[in-house]
Amino acid sequence: MLQNSLIMQKQIKKFNRRNFLKKSAATVPLPLFIPSSAFGANERINFAGIGMGGRGRGDLNSFLGFSEIQTSAVCDVVQSHAEQAKSSVDRRYGNNDCKTYIDYREIIMRDDIDAVLIATPDHWHAKIAIEAMTSGKDVFCEKPETLTIREGQMMRDTARRFGRIFSGGSQRVWGDYNWFHRMIYGGAIGEVKEAWVNVGGPSGECYLPPEPLPNGVDWNRWLGPAPWRPYHPALTRGGFRPFRDYSGGGMTDWGCHGFGGALFACNLHETGPVKITPPDGKDVQQLTYEFASGVKIYHGGGWGGILSFRGTENEIPFRNNSKNRPSPPSVHIPNYKGQGGLSGDFIHCVKSREKPFRDIERAHRTATHCHLGNIAYWLKREITWDPDKEEVLGDPEVSRWLDRPKREPFTIG
Amino acid sequence: MKYLISILSLLSLSLALNADELDEKLLLAGKFVDGNPADALKFIESKAVESLQDSQLRNSLEEKIINSLGTANSRRGKDFLCRMLRIMGTRKSIPLMQKLLKDQEIGHMARYVLASMQYEEAGAALHQSLDTVQDKLKQGIIDSLGDIRYKKAVPDLIKLLDTASVSNNATRALGLIGGDNVGELLVPRLSKTTGKAYRCTVQALLRCAESYLEQGDKEKALSIYNHFTKSETDSYVILAGLSGVAKVNGE
């Protein structure tokens, strides 16, 4: 122990400010390394945005409001997206300094970038996030953070291995749904037994016809690890969500919000279900997740709004935004650190090296929950899941869907 | 008796019609180019899923898909048929998929089928194809051998560490598979590589160390972690090494 501490202290001396940020870990049990703040009062986090479509530019604008951030670069395979993002950044800083890239690898290679925002379509998240983290960068990644369960495992393992901060992108799990959490954690319904989540359904195969490729779109790079298909404009304009090669559909899109909220409310956000049963039109009306504790979460149903809960003593019959809902009990639930919602939480954690609210474990577990639901829908098959080993039990046909071979040369991890 | 015969005749007629419908739709699928006829594709997909509960249907559908792949004349059509085999294909599909691994256009989809199956023969097909393809297709096969942790490929993957076009893929795959001497073999790459290749080596070595630790071989794990704590490398890599040392010591 002493010898290790001495080695560590010796290493500390070699670190400059930026290296200090890159070395300190969110999860590694080395308290000697972790200061209250890795940055000085006037030092800013050098930031870059990758995937600057509508959602990406929205996220970027949110980060631009923080004085702790200096955005230096933006990237998109659609040139016009990158240019629009650059305009926002340059307008914010009153200069023309923001660099634009088509290839995210040029951002990853830059040693001066501390953290990246990833807001590409879902099928790119894992690849970019893992490459960013193995290059010492912290990551804020839009939800759904993963396209497959194996991707999530690789992302979590890489974040832990290199001590990187990874925040998922659901601002609603706490920001919109904290009233439910306060009610439930405060004991308003007794022990929570059931939850209903109203979000869209699963994605499916993409049969869109081919269309001529316009100038300014790098289609091969847009597809990346996904299987080849000809260009279609809907895909590069945000219309990729219904299609399985790029997304899990409503189940993972709003699912990462809604199921994320239900899992947090039920205190199941760092584990997973043991059984997932798809609707059969007879005995099972809704996709049903069962947990080892006996809690059940359903896809659809409830009594209005995105979330409904039933406990041993009561129900929560109020919509989240209902004006006449009661005040929740006074209860402390650890949530965002720092100031400024989910983005502020990430910035705080990049500086302090604490775990963010949507740490990769929670983001991955929520996405896994959504993916398992999709697989049950796709195959019309009940799934038995081991949430500790994160494996399907006794069903090789279901296990086929835990990952997808990536299109060469777009290796992940 | 009369009634029974009539019912049986109707039943066999309906089965024949279904079979004809399926054949007709598979023919359309093979020519699929422009998104139409989506109805035919959706019908086949529903049959593929249904076949998981019906071994007779699975058997006949797989044969039909294999035959259709032989006559399919569009890339999207072949792609679609491979996707169906990914859902319900069995060992019977492996020889054709192995053949398609060499196809520049459809090679990825053949791998999509093989690397998803949990049959030893599927891994063997990928392994046997390693020497028959080049460049990107080879990279893909190596990636898949790593993803499915195909241990028998380790000696061949080691040989590829010095082939520039695939050395990163081989390093990654070896890191994922792990094994007795893999860590030792990868260590020299730390001083020989830079940039992406270096990062790939670090990730692979850390994965090896973790697997040694899981197997209880602390000494081997420590020998890898120590390479990072002593190196003059990026500080976050040093930290990864130091945290590994701490894990070995149970801290």
PDB file of N, CA and C in Angstrom, chain A residues 1 4 11 14-15 19 22-23 25 28-29 33 134-136 158 161-162 205-210 227-229 244-245 378-379 381 396-397 399-401 403-409 411-413, chain B residues 33-35 41 45 49 52-53 58 75-76 80 83 85-87 89 108 111-112 115-116 118-119 136-137 139 143 169 172 199 202-203 206-207 210 229 232 235-236 238-240 242-243 245 249 251:
ATOM      1  N   MET A   1       0.843  -1.212   0.000  1.00  0.00           N
ATOM      2  CA  MET A   1       0.000   0.000   0.000  1.00  0.00           C
ATOM      3  C   MET A   1       0.867   1.247   0.000  1.00  0.00           C
ATOM      4  N   ASN A   4       2.801   1.587  -3.184  1.00  0.00           N
ATOM      5  CA  ASN A   4       1.924   2.082  -4.263  1.00  0.00           C
ATOM      6  C   ASN A   4       1.673   3.568  -4.116  1.00  0.00           C
ATOM      7  N   GLN A  11       4.360  10.005  -9.418  1.00  0.00           N
ATOM      8  CA  GLN A  11       3.734  10.298 -10.713  1.00  0.00           C
ATOM      9  C   GLN A  11       3.034  11.649 -10.700  1.00  0.00           C
ATOM     10  N   LYS A  14       4.748  14.690 -11.988  1.00  0.00           N
ATOM     11  CA  LYS A  14       4.979  14.845 -13.429  1.00  0.00           C
ATOM     12  C   LYS A  14       3.810  15.537 -14.119  1.00  0.00           C
ATOM     13  N   PHE A  15       2.698  15.620 -13.438  1.00  0.00           N
ATOM     14  CA  PHE A  15       1.492  16.069 -14.138  1.00  0.00           C
ATOM     15  C   PHE A  15       1.347  17.591 -14.180  1.00  0.00           C
ATOM     16  N   ASN A  19      -2.830  17.427 -17.802  1.00  0.00           N
ATOM     17  CA  ASN A  19      -2.603  16.017 -17.515  1.00  0.00           C
ATOM     18  C   ASN A  19      -3.329  15.598 -16.257  1.00  0.00           C
ATOM     19  N   LYS A  22      -6.625  14.648 -17.082  1.00  0.00           N
ATOM     20  CA  LYS A  22      -6.676  13.394 -17.825  1.00  0.00           C
ATOM     21  C   LYS A  22      -6.338  12.189 -16.956  1.00  0.00           C
ATOM     22  N   LYS A  23      -5.624  12.405 -15.868  1.00  0.00           N
ATOM     23  CA  LYS A  23      -5.244  11.259 -15.058  1.00  0.00           C
ATOM     24  C   LYS A  23      -6.262  10.935 -13.970  1.00  0.00           C
ATOM     25  N   ALA A  25      -9.405  10.010 -11.750  1.00  0.00           N
ATOM     26  CA  ALA A  25     -10.405   9.012 -12.119  1.00  0.00           C
ATOM     27  C   ALA A  25     -11.704   9.176 -11.369  1.00  0.00           C
ATOM     28  N   VAL A  28     -11.805   5.097  -9.722  1.00  0.00           N
ATOM     29  CA  VAL A  28     -10.662   4.379  -9.182  1.00  0.00           C
ATOM     30  C   VAL A  28     -10.476   4.797  -7.725  1.00  0.00           C
ATOM     31  N   PRO A  29     -10.320   3.836  -6.828  1.00  0.00           N
ATOM     32  CA  PRO A  29     -10.254   4.195  -5.414  1.00  0.00           C
ATOM     33  C   PRO A  29      -8.900   4.766  -5.022  1.00  0.00           C
ATOM     34  N   PHE A  33      -5.390  11.118  -5.325  1.00  0.00           N
ATOM     35  CA  PHE A  33      -5.362  11.791  -6.613  1.00  0.00           C
ATOM     36  C   PHE A  33      -6.452  12.825  -6.805  1.00  0.00           C
ATOM     37  N   THR A 134     -10.432   6.125 -24.684  1.00  0.00           N
ATOM     38  CA  THR A 134      -9.081   5.546 -24.716  1.00  0.00           C
ATOM     39  C   THR A 134      -8.047   6.597 -25.112  1.00  0.00           C
ATOM     40  N   SER A 135      -8.510   7.773 -25.507  1.00  0.00           N
ATOM     41  CA  SER A 135      -7.599   8.894 -25.785  1.00  0.00           C
ATOM     42  C   SER A 135      -7.605   9.893 -24.627  1.00  0.00           C
ATOM     43  N   GLY A 136      -8.205   9.503 -23.520  1.00  0.00           N
ATOM     44  CA  GLY A 136      -8.129  10.335 -22.309  1.00  0.00           C
ATOM     45  C   GLY A 136      -9.198  11.403 -22.208  1.00  0.00           C
ATOM     46  N   THR A 158     -14.586   0.441 -20.558  1.00  0.00           N
ATOM     47  CA  THR A 158     -13.541   1.382 -20.979  1.00  0.00           C
ATOM     48  C   THR A 158     -13.515   2.604 -20.062  1.00  0.00           C
ATOM     49  N   ARG A 161     -11.921   1.467 -16.871  1.00  0.00           N
ATOM     50  CA  ARG A 161     -10.511   1.113 -17.075  1.00  0.00           C
ATOM     51  C   ARG A 161      -9.630   2.363 -17.095  1.00  0.00           C
ATOM     52  N   PHE A 162     -10.107   3.389 -17.757  1.00  0.00           N
ATOM     53  CA  PHE A 162      -9.287   4.598 -17.929  1.00  0.00           C
ATOM     54  C   PHE A 162      -9.714   5.738 -16.998  1.00  0.00           C
ATOM     55  N   GLU A 205     -36.818  -3.259 -39.640  1.00  0.00           N
ATOM     56  CA  GLU A 205     -35.946  -3.189 -40.818  1.00  0.00           C
ATOM     57  C   GLU A 205     -36.256  -1.936 -41.648  1.00  0.00           C
ATOM     58  N   CYS A 206     -35.276  -1.485 -42.404  1.00  0.00           N
ATOM     59  CA  CYS A 206     -35.420  -0.266 -43.200  1.00  0.00           C
ATOM     60  C   CYS A 206     -35.548  -0.639 -44.687  1.00  0.00           C
ATOM     61  N   TYR A 207     -36.694  -0.325 -45.272  1.00  0.00           N
ATOM     62  CA  TYR A 207     -36.911  -0.643 -46.684  1.00  0.00           C
ATOM     63  C   TYR A 207     -36.988   0.614 -47.549  1.00  0.00           C
ATOM     64  N   LEU A 208     -36.476   1.732 -47.046  1.00  0.00           N
ATOM     65  CA  LEU A 208     -36.553   2.977 -47.820  1.00  0.00           C
ATOM     66  C   LEU A 208     -35.850   2.810 -49.169  1.00  0.00           C
ATOM     67  N   PRO A 209     -36.390   3.414 -50.226  1.00  0.00           N
ATOM     68  CA  PRO A 209     -35.751   3.302 -51.545  1.00  0.00           C
ATOM     69  C   PRO A 209     -34.474   4.143 -51.607  1.00  0.00           C
ATOM     70  N   PRO A 210     -33.614   3.864 -52.566  1.00  0.00           N
ATOM     71  CA  PRO A 210     -32.405   4.686 -52.716  1.00  0.00           C
ATOM     72  C   PRO A 210     -32.740   6.041 -53.324  1.00  0.00           C
ATOM     73  N   PRO A 227     -24.760  -1.801 -41.321  1.00  0.00           N
ATOM     74  CA  PRO A 227     -24.700  -2.450 -42.640  1.00  0.00           C
ATOM     75  C   PRO A 227     -24.903  -1.435 -43.772  1.00  0.00           C
ATOM     76  N   TRP A 228     -24.325  -1.757 -44.913  1.00  0.00           N
ATOM     77  CA  TRP A 228     -24.463  -0.880 -46.078  1.00  0.00           C
ATOM     78  C   TRP A 228     -25.931  -0.790 -46.508  1.00  0.00           C
ATOM     79  N   ARG A 229     -26.318   0.348 -46.987  1.00  0.00           N
ATOM     80  CA  ARG A 229     -27.574   0.537 -47.714  1.00  0.00           C
ATOM     81  C   ARG A 229     -27.398   1.832 -48.521  1.00  0.00           C
ATOM     82  N   ARG A 244     -33.871  -0.321 -37.313  1.00  0.00           N
ATOM     83  CA  ARG A 244     -33.079  -1.125 -36.377  1.00  0.00           C
ATOM     84  C   ARG A 244     -31.566  -0.985 -36.553  1.00  0.00           C
ATOM     85  N   ASP A 245     -31.117  -0.743 -37.782  1.00  0.00           N
ATOM     86  CA  ASP A 245     -29.663  -0.645 -37.979  1.00  0.00           C
ATOM     87  C   ASP A 245     -29.076   0.579 -37.271  1.00  0.00           C
ATOM     88  N   TRP A 378     -39.274  -8.158 -31.051  1.00  0.00           N
ATOM     89  CA  TRP A 378     -38.844  -8.616 -32.382  1.00  0.00           C
ATOM     90  C   TRP A 378     -39.038 -10.119 -32.547  1.00  0.00           C
ATOM     91  N   LEU A 379     -38.645 -10.864 -31.527  1.00  0.00           N
ATOM     92  CA  LEU A 379     -38.669 -12.325 -31.641  1.00  0.00           C
ATOM     93  C   LEU A 379     -39.937 -12.930 -31.061  1.00  0.00           C
ATOM     94  N   ARG A 381     -40.797 -13.419 -28.046  1.00  0.00           N
ATOM     95  CA  ARG A 381     -40.222 -14.503 -27.242  1.00  0.00           C
ATOM     96  C   ARG A 381     -39.927 -14.012 -25.831  1.00  0.00           C
ATOM     97  N   PRO A 396     -30.060 -19.430 -27.133  1.00  0.00           N
ATOM     98  CA  PRO A 396     -29.050 -18.906 -28.067  1.00  0.00           C
ATOM     99  C   PRO A 396     -29.639 -18.018 -29.165  1.00  0.00           C
ATOM    100  N   GLU A 397     -30.915 -18.234 -29.520  1.00  0.00           N
ATOM    101  CA  GLU A 397     -31.515 -17.386 -30.573  1.00  0.00           C
ATOM    102  C   GLU A 397     -31.678 -15.954 -30.088  1.00  0.00           C
ATOM    103  N   SER A 399     -29.731 -14.693 -27.677  1.00  0.00           N
ATOM    104  CA  SER A 399     -28.353 -14.198 -27.482  1.00  0.00           C
ATOM    105  C   SER A 399     -27.770 -13.621 -28.767  1.00  0.00           C
ATOM    106  N   ARG A 400     -28.261 -14.068 -29.909  1.00  0.00           N
ATOM    107  CA  ARG A 400     -27.766 -13.525 -31.182  1.00  0.00           C
ATOM    108  C   ARG A 400     -27.939 -12.010 -31.262  1.00  0.00           C
ATOM    109  N   TRP A 401     -28.879 -11.492 -30.490  1.00  0.00           N
ATOM    110  CA  TRP A 401     -29.218 -10.072 -30.596  1.00  0.00           C
ATOM    111  C   TRP A 401     -28.505  -9.192 -29.582  1.00  0.00           C
ATOM    112  N   ASP A 403     -25.507  -8.367 -29.698  1.00  0.00           N
ATOM    113  CA  ASP A 403     -24.595  -7.487 -30.425  1.00  0.00           C
ATOM    114  C   ASP A 403     -24.802  -7.687 -31.917  1.00  0.00           C
ATOM    115  N   ARG A 404     -24.139  -6.871 -32.712  1.00  0.00           N
ATOM    116  CA  ARG A 404     -24.200  -7.037 -34.170  1.00  0.00           C
ATOM    117  C   ARG A 404     -22.798  -6.826 -34.733  1.00  0.00           C
ATOM    118  N   PRO A 405     -22.353  -7.724 -35.578  1.00  0.00           N
ATOM    119  CA  PRO A 405     -21.032  -7.515 -36.188  1.00  0.00           C
ATOM    120  C   PRO A 405     -20.995  -6.193 -36.958  1.00  0.00           C
ATOM    121  N   LYS A 406     -19.975  -5.418 -36.716  1.00  0.00           N
ATOM    122  CA  LYS A 406     -19.887  -4.079 -37.316  1.00  0.00           C
ATOM    123  C   LYS A 406     -19.304  -4.165 -38.720  1.00  0.00           C
ATOM    124  N   ARG A 407     -19.736  -3.236 -39.548  1.00  0.00           N
ATOM    125  CA  ARG A 407     -19.245  -3.206 -40.924  1.00  0.00           C
ATOM    126  C   ARG A 407     -17.772  -2.786 -40.911  1.00  0.00           C
ATOM    127  N   GLU A 408     -16.953  -3.560 -41.593  1.00  0.00           N
ATOM    128  CA  GLU A 408     -15.553  -3.223 -41.688  1.00  0.00           C
ATOM    129  C   GLU A 408     -15.386  -1.949 -42.511  1.00  0.00           C
ATOM    130  N   PRO A 409     -14.472  -1.071 -42.209  1.00  0.00           N
ATOM    131  CA  PRO A 409     -13.418  -1.166 -41.190  1.00  0.00           C
ATOM    132  C   PRO A 409     -13.788  -0.450 -39.900  1.00  0.00           C
ATOM    133  N   THR A 411     -14.375  -0.855 -36.723  1.00  0.00           N
ATOM    134  CA  THR A 411     -14.219  -1.654 -35.506  1.00  0.00           C
ATOM    135  C   THR A 411     -14.626  -0.834 -34.280  1.00  0.00           C
ATOM    136  N   ILE A 412     -15.287  -1.480 -33.338  1.00  0.00           N
ATOM    137  CA  ILE A 412     -15.628  -0.796 -32.085  1.00  0.00           C
ATOM    138  C   ILE A 412     -14.817  -1.384 -30.945  1.00  0.00           C
ATOM    139  N   GLY A 413     -14.147  -0.508 -30.211  1.00  0.00           N
ATOM    140  CA  GLY A 413     -13.500  -0.913 -28.947  1.00  0.00           C
ATOM    141  C   GLY A 413     -12.148  -1.528 -29.091  1.00  0.00           C
TER     142      GLY A 413
ATOM    143  N   VAL B  33     -34.555  -4.031 -54.721  1.00  0.00           N
ATOM    144  CA  VAL B  33     -33.600  -2.955 -54.971  1.00  0.00           C
ATOM    145  C   VAL B  33     -34.076  -1.658 -54.344  1.00  0.00           C
ATOM    146  N   ASP B  34     -35.342  -1.326 -54.630  1.00  0.00           N
ATOM    147  CA  ASP B  34     -35.764   0.047 -54.343  1.00  0.00           C
ATOM    148  C   ASP B  34     -36.752   0.177 -53.182  1.00  0.00           C
ATOM    149  N   GLY B  35     -36.775  -0.774 -52.311  1.00  0.00           N
ATOM    150  CA  GLY B  35     -37.683  -0.648 -51.171  1.00  0.00           C
ATOM    151  C   GLY B  35     -38.992  -1.355 -51.392  1.00  0.00           C
ATOM    152  N   LEU B  41     -41.273  -8.485 -48.066  1.00  0.00           N
ATOM    153  CA  LEU B  41     -40.152  -8.603 -47.131  1.00  0.00           C
ATOM    154  C   LEU B  41     -40.664  -8.763 -45.696  1.00  0.00           C
ATOM    155  N   GLU B  45     -40.083 -11.874 -43.143  1.00  0.00           N
ATOM    156  CA  GLU B  45     -39.540 -11.623 -41.801  1.00  0.00           C
ATOM    157  C   GLU B  45     -40.445 -12.241 -40.732  1.00  0.00           C
ATOM    158  N   VAL B  49     -39.391 -15.198 -37.956  1.00  0.00           N
ATOM    159  CA  VAL B  49     -39.593 -15.151 -36.504  1.00  0.00           C
ATOM    160  C   VAL B  49     -40.473 -16.323 -36.063  1.00  0.00           C
ATOM    161  N   LEU B  52     -38.952 -19.770 -35.436  1.00  0.00           N
ATOM    162  CA  LEU B  52     -38.196 -20.089 -34.217  1.00  0.00           C
ATOM    163  C   LEU B  52     -39.006 -20.994 -33.289  1.00  0.00           C
ATOM    164  N   GLN B  53     -40.316 -20.991 -33.465  1.00  0.00           N
ATOM    165  CA  GLN B  53     -41.186 -21.837 -32.630  1.00  0.00           C
ATOM    166  C   GLN B  53     -41.642 -23.090 -33.389  1.00  0.00           C
ATOM    167  N   ARG B  58     -38.922 -23.875 -39.833  1.00  0.00           N
ATOM    168  CA  ARG B  58     -37.541 -23.366 -39.807  1.00  0.00           C
ATOM    169  C   ARG B  58     -36.673 -24.108 -40.814  1.00  0.00           C
ATOM    170  N   ARG B  75     -27.934  -6.608 -54.478  1.00  0.00           N
ATOM    171  CA  ARG B  75     -27.187  -6.558 -53.227  1.00  0.00           C
ATOM    172  C   ARG B  75     -28.136  -6.444 -52.035  1.00  0.00           C
ATOM    173  N   ARG B  76     -29.159  -5.624 -52.189  1.00  0.00           N
ATOM    174  CA  ARG B  76     -30.098  -5.461 -51.071  1.00  0.00           C
ATOM    175  C   ARG B  76     -30.900  -6.740 -50.840  1.00  0.00           C
ATOM    176  N   PHE B  80     -30.900  -8.740 -47.420  1.00  0.00           N
ATOM    177  CA  PHE B  80     -32.130  -9.065 -46.690  1.00  0.00           C
ATOM    178  C   PHE B  80     -32.183 -10.551 -46.328  1.00  0.00           C
ATOM    179  N   ARG B  83     -30.034 -11.325 -43.477  1.00  0.00           N
ATOM    180  CA  ARG B  83     -30.648 -10.878 -42.217  1.00  0.00           C
ATOM    181  C   ARG B  83     -31.635 -11.921 -41.692  1.00  0.00           C
ATOM    182  N   LEU B  85     -31.437 -15.126 -42.192  1.00  0.00           N
ATOM    183  CA  LEU B  85     -30.656 -16.244 -41.647  1.00  0.00           C
ATOM    184  C   LEU B  85     -30.070 -15.897 -40.287  1.00  0.00           C
ATOM    185  N   ARG B  86     -29.798 -14.635 -40.088  1.00  0.00           N
ATOM    186  CA  ARG B  86     -29.309 -14.231 -38.763  1.00  0.00           C
ATOM    187  C   ARG B  86     -30.373 -14.513 -37.696  1.00  0.00           C
ATOM    188  N   ILE B  87     -31.639 -14.360 -38.078  1.00  0.00           N
ATOM    189  CA  ILE B  87     -32.716 -14.619 -37.121  1.00  0.00           C
ATOM    190  C   ILE B  87     -32.848 -16.128 -36.869  1.00  0.00           C
ATOM    191  N   GLY B  89     -31.268 -18.889 -39.017  1.00  0.00           N
ATOM    192  CA  GLY B  89     -30.379 -19.840 -39.684  1.00  0.00           C
ATOM    193  C   GLY B  89     -29.766 -20.826 -38.695  1.00  0.00           C
ATOM    194  N   HIS B 108     -19.839  -8.628 -45.350  1.00  0.00           N
ATOM    195  CA  HIS B 108     -20.222  -8.184 -44.011  1.00  0.00           C
ATOM    196  C   HIS B 108     -21.487  -8.893 -43.544  1.00  0.00           C
ATOM    197  N   ARG B 111     -20.873 -12.331 -42.405  1.00  0.00           N
ATOM    198  CA  ARG B 111     -20.291 -12.275 -41.050  1.00  0.00           C
ATOM    199  C   ARG B 111     -21.383 -11.943 -40.015  1.00  0.00           C
ATOM    200  N   TYR B 112     -22.339 -11.129 -40.455  1.00  0.00           N
ATOM    201  CA  TYR B 112     -23.489 -10.763 -39.615  1.00  0.00           C
ATOM    202  C   TYR B 112     -24.213 -12.033 -39.143  1.00  0.00           C
ATOM    203  N   ALA B 115     -21.181 -14.574 -37.093  1.00  0.00           N
ATOM    204  CA  ALA B 115     -20.700 -14.130 -35.783  1.00  0.00           C
ATOM    205  C   ALA B 115     -21.838 -13.996 -34.777  1.00  0.00           C
ATOM    206  N   SER B 116     -23.079 -14.078 -35.249  1.00  0.00           N
ATOM    207  CA  SER B 116     -24.204 -14.034 -34.306  1.00  0.00           C
ATOM    208  C   SER B 116     -24.561 -15.422 -33.802  1.00  0.00           C
ATOM    209  N   GLN B 118     -24.155 -19.133 -32.270  1.00  0.00           N
ATOM    210  CA  GLN B 118     -23.282 -19.624 -31.202  1.00  0.00           C
ATOM    211  C   GLN B 118     -22.832 -21.055 -31.466  1.00  0.00           C
ATOM    212  N   TYR B 119     -22.679 -21.388 -32.730  1.00  0.00           N
ATOM    213  CA  TYR B 119     -22.197 -22.732 -33.071  1.00  0.00           C
ATOM    214  C   TYR B 119     -20.678 -22.696 -33.241  1.00  0.00           C
ATOM    215  N   LYS B 136     -10.095  -5.016 -46.025  1.00  0.00           N
ATOM    216  CA  LYS B 136     -11.222  -4.747 -45.129  1.00  0.00           C
ATOM    217  C   LYS B 136     -11.950  -6.021 -44.692  1.00  0.00           C
ATOM    218  N   LEU B 137     -12.128  -6.952 -45.631  1.00  0.00           N
ATOM    219  CA  LEU B 137     -12.838  -8.183 -45.274  1.00  0.00           C
ATOM    220  C   LEU B 137     -12.068  -8.947 -44.190  1.00  0.00           C
ATOM    221  N   GLN B 139     -10.079  -7.573 -41.999  1.00  0.00           N
ATOM    222  CA  GLN B 139     -10.254  -6.822 -40.743  1.00  0.00           C
ATOM    223  C   GLN B 139     -11.553  -7.243 -40.058  1.00  0.00           C
ATOM    224  N   ASP B 143     -12.070  -8.990 -36.422  1.00  0.00           N
ATOM    225  CA  ASP B 143     -12.912  -8.360 -35.391  1.00  0.00           C
ATOM    226  C   ASP B 143     -13.918  -9.361 -34.831  1.00  0.00           C
ATOM    227  N   ASN B 169      -6.454  -4.698 -35.649  1.00  0.00           N
ATOM    228  CA  ASN B 169      -7.578  -5.631 -35.477  1.00  0.00           C
ATOM    229  C   ASN B 169      -7.118  -6.870 -34.721  1.00  0.00           C
ATOM    230  N   ARG B 172      -6.579  -6.039 -31.034  1.00  0.00           N
ATOM    231  CA  ARG B 172      -7.867  -5.940 -30.337  1.00  0.00           C
ATOM    232  C   ARG B 172      -8.450  -7.336 -30.073  1.00  0.00           C
ATOM    233  N   ARG B 199      -2.813   3.098 -28.593  1.00  0.00           N
ATOM    234  CA  ARG B 199      -4.018   3.079 -27.749  1.00  0.00           C
ATOM    235  C   ARG B 199      -4.717   1.713 -27.817  1.00  0.00           C
ATOM    236  N   VAL B 202      -2.766  -0.620 -25.639  1.00  0.00           N
ATOM    237  CA  VAL B 202      -3.029  -0.387 -24.211  1.00  0.00           C
ATOM    238  C   VAL B 202      -4.362  -1.029 -23.816  1.00  0.00           C
ATOM    239  N   GLN B 203      -5.378  -0.771 -24.621  1.00  0.00           N
ATOM    240  CA  GLN B 203      -6.709  -1.328 -24.328  1.00  0.00           C
ATOM    241  C   GLN B 203      -6.640  -2.865 -24.286  1.00  0.00           C
ATOM    242  N   LEU B 206      -4.744  -4.058 -21.133  1.00  0.00           N
ATOM    243  CA  LEU B 206      -5.537  -3.892 -19.908  1.00  0.00           C
ATOM    244  C   LEU B 206      -6.637  -4.950 -19.838  1.00  0.00           C
ATOM    245  N   ARG B 207      -7.197  -5.284 -21.012  1.00  0.00           N
ATOM    246  CA  ARG B 207      -8.203  -6.361 -21.022  1.00  0.00           C
ATOM    247  C   ARG B 207      -7.566  -7.690 -20.607  1.00  0.00           C
ATOM    248  N   GLU B 210      -7.066  -7.722 -16.888  1.00  0.00           N
ATOM    249  CA  GLU B 210      -8.331  -7.953 -16.178  1.00  0.00           C
ATOM    250  C   GLU B 210      -8.718  -9.431 -16.221  1.00  0.00           C
ATOM    251  N   THR B 229       2.720   1.789 -15.136  1.00  0.00           N
ATOM    252  CA  THR B 229       3.097   2.667 -14.024  1.00  0.00           C
ATOM    253  C   THR B 229       4.524   3.174 -14.200  1.00  0.00           C
ATOM    254  N   GLU B 232       6.693   6.309 -19.569  1.00  0.00           N
ATOM    255  CA  GLU B 232       6.627   7.766 -19.730  1.00  0.00           C
ATOM    256  C   GLU B 232       5.504   8.069 -20.714  1.00  0.00           C
ATOM    257  N   SER B 235      -0.685  10.473 -19.067  1.00  0.00           N
ATOM    258  CA  SER B 235      -0.961  10.304 -17.643  1.00  0.00           C
ATOM    259  C   SER B 235      -2.207   9.477 -17.373  1.00  0.00           C
ATOM    260  N   TYR B 236      -3.217   9.547 -18.264  1.00  0.00           N
ATOM    261  CA  TYR B 236      -4.421   8.750 -17.988  1.00  0.00           C
ATOM    262  C   TYR B 236      -4.123   7.263 -18.175  1.00  0.00           C
ATOM    263  N   ILE B 238      -1.114   5.993 -17.353  1.00  0.00           N
ATOM    264  CA  ILE B 238      -0.415   5.681 -16.092  1.00  0.00           C
ATOM    265  C   ILE B 238      -1.447   5.412 -15.001  1.00  0.00           C
ATOM    266  N   LEU B 239      -2.466   6.241 -14.988  1.00  0.00           N
ATOM    267  CA  LEU B 239      -3.498   6.074 -13.963  1.00  0.00           C
ATOM    268  C   LEU B 239      -4.197   4.725 -14.121  1.00  0.00           C
ATOM    269  N   ALA B 240      -4.449   4.319 -15.367  1.00  0.00           N
ATOM    270  CA  ALA B 240      -5.084   3.015 -15.592  1.00  0.00           C
ATOM    271  C   ALA B 240      -4.197   1.911 -15.013  1.00  0.00           C
ATOM    272  N   LEU B 242      -1.914   2.287 -12.579  1.00  0.00           N
ATOM    273  CA  LEU B 242      -1.889   2.402 -11.115  1.00  0.00           C
ATOM    274  C   LEU B 242      -3.175   1.848 -10.490  1.00  0.00           C
ATOM    275  N   SER B 243      -4.280   2.121 -11.139  1.00  0.00           N
ATOM    276  CA  SER B 243      -5.527   1.608 -10.561  1.00  0.00           C
ATOM    277  C   SER B 243      -5.574   0.095 -10.688  1.00  0.00           C
ATOM    278  N   VAL B 245      -2.891  -1.808 -10.436  1.00  0.00           N
ATOM    279  CA  VAL B 245      -2.039  -2.269  -9.328  1.00  0.00           C
ATOM    280  C   VAL B 245      -2.850  -2.273  -8.031  1.00  0.00           C
ATOM    281  N   ASN B 249      -3.868  -5.436  -5.551  1.00  0.00           N
ATOM    282  CA  ASN B 249      -3.604  -5.436  -4.106  1.00  0.00           C
ATOM    283  C   ASN B 249      -4.885  -5.383  -3.277  1.00  0.00           C
ATOM    284  N   GLU B 251      -7.079  -3.066  -3.174  1.00  0.00           N
ATOM    285  CA  GLU B 251      -7.364  -1.727  -2.613  1.00  0.00           C
ATOM    286  C   GLU B 251      -8.537  -1.087  -3.328  1.00  0.00           C
TER     287      GLU B 251
END
